[in-house]
GROMACS .gro file of N, CA, C and O in nm:
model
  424
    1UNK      N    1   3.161   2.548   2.923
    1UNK     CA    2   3.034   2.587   2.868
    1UNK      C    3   2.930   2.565   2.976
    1UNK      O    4   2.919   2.485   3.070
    2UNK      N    5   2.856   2.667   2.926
    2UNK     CA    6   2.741   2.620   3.108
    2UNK      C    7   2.593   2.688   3.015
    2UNK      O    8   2.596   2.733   2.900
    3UNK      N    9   2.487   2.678   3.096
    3UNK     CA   10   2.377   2.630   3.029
    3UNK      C   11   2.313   2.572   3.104
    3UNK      O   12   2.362   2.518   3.203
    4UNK      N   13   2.113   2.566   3.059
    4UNK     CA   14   2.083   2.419   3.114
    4UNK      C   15   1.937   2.417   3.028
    4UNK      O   16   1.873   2.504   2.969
    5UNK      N   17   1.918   2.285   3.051
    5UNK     CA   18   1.841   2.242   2.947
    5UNK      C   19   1.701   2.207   3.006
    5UNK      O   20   1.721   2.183   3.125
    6UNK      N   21   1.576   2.193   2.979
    6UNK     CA   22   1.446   2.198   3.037
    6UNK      C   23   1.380   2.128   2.927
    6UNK      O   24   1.367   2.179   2.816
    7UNK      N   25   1.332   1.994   2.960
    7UNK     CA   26   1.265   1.907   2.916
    7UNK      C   27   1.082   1.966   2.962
    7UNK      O   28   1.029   1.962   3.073
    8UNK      N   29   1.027   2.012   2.838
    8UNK     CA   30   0.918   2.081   2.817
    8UNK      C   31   0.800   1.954   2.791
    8UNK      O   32   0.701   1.958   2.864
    9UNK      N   33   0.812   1.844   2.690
    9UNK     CA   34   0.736   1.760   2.722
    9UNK      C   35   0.755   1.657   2.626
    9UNK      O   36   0.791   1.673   2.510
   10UNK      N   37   0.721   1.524   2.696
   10UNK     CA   38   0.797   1.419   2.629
   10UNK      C   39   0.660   1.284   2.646
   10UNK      O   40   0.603   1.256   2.751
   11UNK      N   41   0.642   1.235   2.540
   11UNK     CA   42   0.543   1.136   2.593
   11UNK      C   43   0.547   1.013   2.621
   11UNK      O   44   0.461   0.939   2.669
   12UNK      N   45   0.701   0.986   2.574
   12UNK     CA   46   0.784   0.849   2.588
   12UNK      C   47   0.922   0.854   2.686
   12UNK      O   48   1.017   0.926   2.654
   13UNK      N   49   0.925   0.775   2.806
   13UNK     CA   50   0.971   0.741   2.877
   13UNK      C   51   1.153   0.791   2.869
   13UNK      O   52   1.229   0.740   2.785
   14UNK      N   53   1.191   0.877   2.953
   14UNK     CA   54   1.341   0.902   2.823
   14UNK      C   55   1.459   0.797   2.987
   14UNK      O   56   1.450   0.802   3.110
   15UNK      N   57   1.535   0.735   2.909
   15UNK     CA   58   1.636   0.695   2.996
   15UNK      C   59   1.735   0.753   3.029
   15UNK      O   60   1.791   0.712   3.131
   16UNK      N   61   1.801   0.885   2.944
   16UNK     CA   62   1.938   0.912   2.946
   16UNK      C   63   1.925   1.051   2.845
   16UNK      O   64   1.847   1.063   2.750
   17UNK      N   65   2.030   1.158   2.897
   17UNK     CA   66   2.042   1.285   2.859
   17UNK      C   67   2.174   1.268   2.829
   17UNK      O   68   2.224   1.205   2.921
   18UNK      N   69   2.271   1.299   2.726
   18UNK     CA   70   2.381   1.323   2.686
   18UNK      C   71   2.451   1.458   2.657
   18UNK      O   72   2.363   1.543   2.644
   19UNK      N   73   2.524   1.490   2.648
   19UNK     CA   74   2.607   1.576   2.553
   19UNK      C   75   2.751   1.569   2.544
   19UNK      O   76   2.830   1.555   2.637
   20UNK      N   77   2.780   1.582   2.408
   20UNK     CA   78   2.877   1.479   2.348
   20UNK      C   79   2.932   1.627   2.256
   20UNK      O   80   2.865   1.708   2.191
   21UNK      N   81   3.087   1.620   2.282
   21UNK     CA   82   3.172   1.735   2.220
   21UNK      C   83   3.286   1.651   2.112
   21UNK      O   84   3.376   1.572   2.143
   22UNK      N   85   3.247   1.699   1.977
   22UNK     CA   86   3.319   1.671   1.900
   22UNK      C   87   3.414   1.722   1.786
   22UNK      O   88   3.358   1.801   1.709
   23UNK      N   89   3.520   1.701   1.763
   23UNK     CA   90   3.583   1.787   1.694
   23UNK      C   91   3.596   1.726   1.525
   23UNK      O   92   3.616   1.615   1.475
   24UNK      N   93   3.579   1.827   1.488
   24UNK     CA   94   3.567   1.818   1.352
   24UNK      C   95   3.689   1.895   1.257
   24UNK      O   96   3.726   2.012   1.263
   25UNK      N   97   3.738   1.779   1.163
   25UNK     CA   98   3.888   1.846   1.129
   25UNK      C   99   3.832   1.808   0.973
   25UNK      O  100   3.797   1.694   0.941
   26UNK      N  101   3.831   1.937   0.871
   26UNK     CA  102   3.794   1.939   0.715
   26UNK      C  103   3.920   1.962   0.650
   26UNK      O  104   3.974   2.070   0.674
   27UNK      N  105   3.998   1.856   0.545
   27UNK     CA  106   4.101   1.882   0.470
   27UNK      C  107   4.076   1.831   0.326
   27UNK      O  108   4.011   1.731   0.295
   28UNK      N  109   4.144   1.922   0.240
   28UNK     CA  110   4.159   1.911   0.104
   28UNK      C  111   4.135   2.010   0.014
   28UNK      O  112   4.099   2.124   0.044
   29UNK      N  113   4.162   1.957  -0.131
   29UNK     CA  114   4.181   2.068  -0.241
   29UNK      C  115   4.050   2.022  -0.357
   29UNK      O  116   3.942   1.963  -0.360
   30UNK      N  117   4.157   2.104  -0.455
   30UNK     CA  118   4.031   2.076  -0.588
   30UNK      C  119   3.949   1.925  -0.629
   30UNK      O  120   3.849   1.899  -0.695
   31UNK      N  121   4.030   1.860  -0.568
   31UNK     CA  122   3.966   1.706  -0.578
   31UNK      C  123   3.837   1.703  -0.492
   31UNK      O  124   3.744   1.630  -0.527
   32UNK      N  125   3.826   1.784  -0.376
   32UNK     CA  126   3.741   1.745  -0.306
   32UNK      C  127   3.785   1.725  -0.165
   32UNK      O  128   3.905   1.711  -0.142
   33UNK      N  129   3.690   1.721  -0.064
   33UNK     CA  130   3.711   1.793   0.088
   33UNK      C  131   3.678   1.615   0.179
   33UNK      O  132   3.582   1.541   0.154
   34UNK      N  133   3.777   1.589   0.271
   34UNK     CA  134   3.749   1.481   0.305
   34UNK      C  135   3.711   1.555   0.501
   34UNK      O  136   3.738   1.662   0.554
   35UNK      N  137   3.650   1.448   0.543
   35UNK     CA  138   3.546   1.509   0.704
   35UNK      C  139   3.622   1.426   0.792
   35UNK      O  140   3.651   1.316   0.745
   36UNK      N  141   3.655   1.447   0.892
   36UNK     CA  142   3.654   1.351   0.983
   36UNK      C  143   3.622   1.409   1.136
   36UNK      O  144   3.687   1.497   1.193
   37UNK      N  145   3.498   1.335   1.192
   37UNK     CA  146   3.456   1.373   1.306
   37UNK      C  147   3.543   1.304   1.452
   37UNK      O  148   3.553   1.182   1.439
   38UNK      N  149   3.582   1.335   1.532
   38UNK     CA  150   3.625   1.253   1.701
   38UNK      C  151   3.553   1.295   1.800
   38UNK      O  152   3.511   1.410   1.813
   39UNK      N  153   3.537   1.210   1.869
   39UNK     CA  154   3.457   1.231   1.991
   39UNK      C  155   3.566   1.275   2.114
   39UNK      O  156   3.676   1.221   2.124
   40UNK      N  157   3.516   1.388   2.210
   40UNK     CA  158   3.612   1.454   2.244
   40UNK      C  159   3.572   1.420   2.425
   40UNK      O  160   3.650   1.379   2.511
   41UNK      N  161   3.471   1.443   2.436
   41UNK     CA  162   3.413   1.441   2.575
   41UNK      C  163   3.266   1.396   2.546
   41UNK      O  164   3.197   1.438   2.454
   42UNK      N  165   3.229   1.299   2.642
   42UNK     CA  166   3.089   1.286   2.620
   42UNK      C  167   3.010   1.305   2.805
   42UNK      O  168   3.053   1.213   2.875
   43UNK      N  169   2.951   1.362   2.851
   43UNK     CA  170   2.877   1.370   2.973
   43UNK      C  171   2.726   1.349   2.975
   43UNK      O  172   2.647   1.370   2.883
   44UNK      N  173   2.701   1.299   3.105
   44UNK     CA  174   2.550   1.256   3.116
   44UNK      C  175   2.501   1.355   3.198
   44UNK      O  176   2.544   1.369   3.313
   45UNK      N  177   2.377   1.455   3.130
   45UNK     CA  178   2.353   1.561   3.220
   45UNK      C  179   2.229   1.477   3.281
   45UNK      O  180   2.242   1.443   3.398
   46UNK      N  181   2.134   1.448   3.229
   46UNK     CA  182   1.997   1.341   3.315
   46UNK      C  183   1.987   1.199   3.281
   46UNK      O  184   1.986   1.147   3.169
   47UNK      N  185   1.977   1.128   3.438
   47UNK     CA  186   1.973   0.962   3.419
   47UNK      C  187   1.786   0.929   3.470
   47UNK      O  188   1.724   0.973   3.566
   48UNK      N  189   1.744   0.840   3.365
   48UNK     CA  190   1.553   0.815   3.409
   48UNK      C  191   1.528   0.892   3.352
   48UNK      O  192   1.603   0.954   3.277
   49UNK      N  193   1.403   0.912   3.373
   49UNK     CA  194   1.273   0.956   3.315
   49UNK      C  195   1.263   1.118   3.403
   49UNK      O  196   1.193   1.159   3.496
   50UNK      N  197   1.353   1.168   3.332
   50UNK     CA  198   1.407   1.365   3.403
   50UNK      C  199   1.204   1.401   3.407
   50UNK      O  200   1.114   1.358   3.336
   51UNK      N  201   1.205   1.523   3.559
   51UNK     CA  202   1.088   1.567   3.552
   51UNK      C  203   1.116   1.712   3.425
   51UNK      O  204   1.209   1.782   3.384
   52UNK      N  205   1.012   1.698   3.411
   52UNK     CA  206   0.932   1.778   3.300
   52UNK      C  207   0.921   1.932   3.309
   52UNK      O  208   0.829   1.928   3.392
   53UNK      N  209   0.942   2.075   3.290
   53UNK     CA  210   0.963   2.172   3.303
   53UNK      C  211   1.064   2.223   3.414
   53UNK      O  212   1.039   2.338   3.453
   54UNK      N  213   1.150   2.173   3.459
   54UNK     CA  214   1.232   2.136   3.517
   54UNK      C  215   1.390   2.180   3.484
   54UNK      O  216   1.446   2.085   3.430
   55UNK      N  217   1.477   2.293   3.498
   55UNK     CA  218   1.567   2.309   3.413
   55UNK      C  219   1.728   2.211   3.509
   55UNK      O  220   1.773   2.204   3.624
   56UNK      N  221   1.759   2.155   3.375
   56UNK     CA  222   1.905   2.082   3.408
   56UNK      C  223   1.989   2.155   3.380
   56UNK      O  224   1.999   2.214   3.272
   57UNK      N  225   2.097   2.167   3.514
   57UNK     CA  226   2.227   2.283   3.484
   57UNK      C  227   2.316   2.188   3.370
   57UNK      O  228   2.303   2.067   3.353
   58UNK      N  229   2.397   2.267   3.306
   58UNK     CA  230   2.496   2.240   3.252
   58UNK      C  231   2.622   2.257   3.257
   58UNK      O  232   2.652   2.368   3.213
   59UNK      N  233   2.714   2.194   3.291
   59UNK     CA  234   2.878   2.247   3.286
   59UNK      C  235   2.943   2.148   3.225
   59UNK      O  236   2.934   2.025   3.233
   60UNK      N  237   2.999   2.207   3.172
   60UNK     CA  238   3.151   2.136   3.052
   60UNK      C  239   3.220   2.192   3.057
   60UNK      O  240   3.211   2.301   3.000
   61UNK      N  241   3.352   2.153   3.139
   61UNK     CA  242   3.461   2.186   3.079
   61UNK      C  243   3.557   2.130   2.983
   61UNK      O  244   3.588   2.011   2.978
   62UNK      N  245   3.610   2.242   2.891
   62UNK     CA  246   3.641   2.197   2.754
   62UNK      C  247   3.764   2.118   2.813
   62UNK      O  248   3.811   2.176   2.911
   63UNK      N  249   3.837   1.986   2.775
   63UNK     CA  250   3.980   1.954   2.770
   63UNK      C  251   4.071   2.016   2.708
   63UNK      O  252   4.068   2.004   2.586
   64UNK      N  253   4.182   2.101   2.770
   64UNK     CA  254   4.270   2.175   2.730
   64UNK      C  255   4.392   2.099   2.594
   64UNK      O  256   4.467   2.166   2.523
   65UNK      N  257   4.380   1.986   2.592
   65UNK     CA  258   4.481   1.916   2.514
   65UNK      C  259   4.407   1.923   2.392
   65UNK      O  260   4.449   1.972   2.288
   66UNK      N  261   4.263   1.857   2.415
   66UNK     CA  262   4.173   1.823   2.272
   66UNK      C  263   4.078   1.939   2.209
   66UNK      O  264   3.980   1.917   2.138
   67UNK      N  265   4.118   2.044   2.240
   67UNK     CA  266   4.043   2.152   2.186
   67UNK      C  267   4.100   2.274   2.137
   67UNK      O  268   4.210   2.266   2.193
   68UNK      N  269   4.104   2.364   2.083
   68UNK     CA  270   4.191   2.492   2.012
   68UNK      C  271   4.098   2.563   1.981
   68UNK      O  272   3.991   2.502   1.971
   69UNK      N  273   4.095   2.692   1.956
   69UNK     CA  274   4.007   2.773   1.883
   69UNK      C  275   3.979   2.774   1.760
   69UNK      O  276   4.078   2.790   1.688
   70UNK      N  277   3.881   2.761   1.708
   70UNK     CA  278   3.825   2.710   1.578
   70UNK      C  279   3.912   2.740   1.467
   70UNK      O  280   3.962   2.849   1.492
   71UNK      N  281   3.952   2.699   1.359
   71UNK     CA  282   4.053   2.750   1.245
   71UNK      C  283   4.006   2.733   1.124
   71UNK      O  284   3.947   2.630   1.093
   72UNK      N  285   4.024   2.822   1.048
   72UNK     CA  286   3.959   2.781   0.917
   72UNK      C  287   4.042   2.837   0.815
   72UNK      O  288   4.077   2.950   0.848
   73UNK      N  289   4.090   2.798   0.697
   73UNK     CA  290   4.190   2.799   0.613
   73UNK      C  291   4.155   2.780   0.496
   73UNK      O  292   4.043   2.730   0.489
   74UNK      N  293   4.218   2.803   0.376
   74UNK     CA  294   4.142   2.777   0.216
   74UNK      C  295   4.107   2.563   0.201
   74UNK      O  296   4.009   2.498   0.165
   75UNK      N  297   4.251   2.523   0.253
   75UNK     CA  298   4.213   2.387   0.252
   75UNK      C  299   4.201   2.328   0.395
   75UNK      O  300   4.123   2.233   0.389
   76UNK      N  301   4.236   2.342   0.492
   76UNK     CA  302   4.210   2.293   0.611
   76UNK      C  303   4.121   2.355   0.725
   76UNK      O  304   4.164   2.462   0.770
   77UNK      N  305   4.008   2.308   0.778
   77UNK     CA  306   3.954   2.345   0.923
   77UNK      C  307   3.944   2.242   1.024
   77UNK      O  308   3.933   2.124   0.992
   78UNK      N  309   3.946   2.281   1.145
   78UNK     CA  310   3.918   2.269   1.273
   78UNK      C  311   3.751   2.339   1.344
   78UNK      O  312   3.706   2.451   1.372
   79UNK      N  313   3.722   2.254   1.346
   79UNK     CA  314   3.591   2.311   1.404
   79UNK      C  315   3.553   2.198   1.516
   79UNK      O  316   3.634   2.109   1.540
   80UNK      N  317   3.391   2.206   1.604
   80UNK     CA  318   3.366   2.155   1.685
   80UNK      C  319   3.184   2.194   1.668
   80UNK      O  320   3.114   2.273   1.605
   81UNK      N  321   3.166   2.088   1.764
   81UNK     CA  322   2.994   2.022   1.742
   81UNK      C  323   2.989   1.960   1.876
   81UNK      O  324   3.056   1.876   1.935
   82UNK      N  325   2.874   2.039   1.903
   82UNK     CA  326   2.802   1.973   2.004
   82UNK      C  327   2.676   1.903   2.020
   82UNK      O  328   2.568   1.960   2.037
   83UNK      N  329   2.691   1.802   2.016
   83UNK     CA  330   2.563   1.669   2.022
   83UNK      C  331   2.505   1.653   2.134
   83UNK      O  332   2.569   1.616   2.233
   84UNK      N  333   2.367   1.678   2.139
   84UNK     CA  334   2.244   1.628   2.245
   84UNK      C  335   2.211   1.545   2.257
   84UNK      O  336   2.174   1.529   2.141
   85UNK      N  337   2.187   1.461   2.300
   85UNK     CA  338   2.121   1.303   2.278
   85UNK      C  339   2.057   1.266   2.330
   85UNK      O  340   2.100   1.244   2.444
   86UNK      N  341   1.926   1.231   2.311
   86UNK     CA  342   1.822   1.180   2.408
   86UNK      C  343   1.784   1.019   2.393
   86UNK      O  344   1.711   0.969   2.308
   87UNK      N  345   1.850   0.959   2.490
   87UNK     CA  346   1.805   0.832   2.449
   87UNK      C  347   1.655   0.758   2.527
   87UNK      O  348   1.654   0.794   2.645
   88UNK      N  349   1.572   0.696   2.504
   88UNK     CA  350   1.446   0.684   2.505
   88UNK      C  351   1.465   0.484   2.619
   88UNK      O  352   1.536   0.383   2.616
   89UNK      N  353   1.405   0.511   2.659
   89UNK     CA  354   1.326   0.354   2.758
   89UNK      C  355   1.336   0.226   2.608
   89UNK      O  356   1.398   0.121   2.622
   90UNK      N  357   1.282   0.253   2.509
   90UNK     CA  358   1.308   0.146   2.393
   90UNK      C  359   1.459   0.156   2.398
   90UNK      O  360   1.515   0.047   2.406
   91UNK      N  361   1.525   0.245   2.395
   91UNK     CA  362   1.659   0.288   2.305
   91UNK      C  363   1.658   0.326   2.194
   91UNK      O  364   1.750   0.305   2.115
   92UNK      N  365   1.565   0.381   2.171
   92UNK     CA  366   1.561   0.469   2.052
   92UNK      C  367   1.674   0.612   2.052
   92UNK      O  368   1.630   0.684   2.141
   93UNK      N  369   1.711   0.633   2.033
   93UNK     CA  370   1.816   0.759   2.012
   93UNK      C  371   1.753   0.884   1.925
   93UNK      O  372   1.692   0.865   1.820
   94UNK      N  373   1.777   1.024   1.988
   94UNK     CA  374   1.723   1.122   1.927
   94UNK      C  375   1.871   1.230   1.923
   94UNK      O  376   1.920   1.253   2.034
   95UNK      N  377   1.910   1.265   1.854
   95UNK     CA  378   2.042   1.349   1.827
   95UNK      C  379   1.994   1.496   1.738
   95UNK      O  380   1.917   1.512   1.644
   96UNK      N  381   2.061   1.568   1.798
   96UNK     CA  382   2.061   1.711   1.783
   96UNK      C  383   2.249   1.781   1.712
   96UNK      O  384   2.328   1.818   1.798
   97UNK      N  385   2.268   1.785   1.646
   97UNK     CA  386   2.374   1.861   1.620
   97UNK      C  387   2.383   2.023   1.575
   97UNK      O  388   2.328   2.093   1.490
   98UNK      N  389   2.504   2.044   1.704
   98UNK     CA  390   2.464   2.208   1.680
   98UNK      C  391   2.619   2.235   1.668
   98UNK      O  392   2.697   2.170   1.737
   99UNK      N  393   2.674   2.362   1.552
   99UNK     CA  394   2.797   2.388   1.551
   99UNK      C  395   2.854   2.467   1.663
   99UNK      O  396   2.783   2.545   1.726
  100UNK      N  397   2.976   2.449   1.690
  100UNK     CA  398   3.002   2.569   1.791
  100UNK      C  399   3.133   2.656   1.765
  100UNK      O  400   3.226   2.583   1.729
  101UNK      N  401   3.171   2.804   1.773
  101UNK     CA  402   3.285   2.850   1.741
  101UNK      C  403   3.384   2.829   1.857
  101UNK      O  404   3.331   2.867   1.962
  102UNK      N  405   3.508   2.783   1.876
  102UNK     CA  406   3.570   2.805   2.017
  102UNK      C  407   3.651   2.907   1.960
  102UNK      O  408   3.714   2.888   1.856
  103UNK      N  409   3.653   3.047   2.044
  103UNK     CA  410   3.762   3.141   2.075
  103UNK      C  411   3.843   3.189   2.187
  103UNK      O  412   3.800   3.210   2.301
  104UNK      N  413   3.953   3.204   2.150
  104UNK     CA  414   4.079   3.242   2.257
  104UNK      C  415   4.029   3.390   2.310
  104UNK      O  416   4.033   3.488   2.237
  105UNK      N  417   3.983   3.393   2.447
  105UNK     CA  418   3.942   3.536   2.510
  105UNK      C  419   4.085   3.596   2.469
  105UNK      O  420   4.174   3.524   2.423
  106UNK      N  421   4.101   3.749   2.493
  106UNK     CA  422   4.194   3.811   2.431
  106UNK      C  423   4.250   3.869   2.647
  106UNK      O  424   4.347   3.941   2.669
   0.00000   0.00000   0.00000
C-alpha cells in the first residue's frame, strides 16, 4: 500500500505517527456474531513533532502469510483495518479506523 499523509495542522506537540494493519475475522450464526481483531503489522511513518504541510510517503508491504483477500460468507468473514495513530507529547492517543478490501489482482 503506498500513500502519504500531510499533517495540515496540529496545536499540540505530536510524538509519533503510526499505522497499524489489522485483521479482522467475524464468525457465527443465529445466536449471534462473535469479532475478533489481530494486529498484523504495525509501522512508524513520523518520529517528533513532523513539520506541518509537509507530505509523509507511505509504504506497506502487506505480509504474505498474514493476509488473504477479503472473504465474506453467510457465517464467516475475513476482513482488514487500517489504524492511524497519532500519539501526542502527553501520550494522549488519537486513532482513526478505516476498513480496507484486499483483492487478488487477476
Amino acid at each position: 500500500m503506498t500513500g502519504e499523509l500531510t499533517v495540515e495542522r496540529c496545536d499540540i506537540a505530536i510524538k509519533s505517527i503510526e499505522l497499524q494493519l489489522c485483521r479482522v475475522e467475524t464468525c457465527g450464526a443465529g445466536e449471534g456474531f462473535a469479532k475478533e481483531a489481530t494486529e498484523i503489522q504495525n509501522i512508524q511513518i513520523g518520529e517528533g513533532d513532523v513539520c506541518r504541510n509537509f507530505p509523509i510517503p507511505i509504504h506497506m508491504v502487506f505480509p504474505r502469510l498474514f493476509t488473504c483477500p477479503t472473504l465474506t460468507t453467510n457465517s464467516f468473514k475475513i476482513g482488514f483495518e487500517l489504524n492511524l495513530i497519532v500519539i501526542f507529547e502527553d501520550d494522549h492517543l488519537v486513532m482513526e479506523t478505516f476498513d480496507i478490501q484486499l483483492v487478488r489482482p487477476k
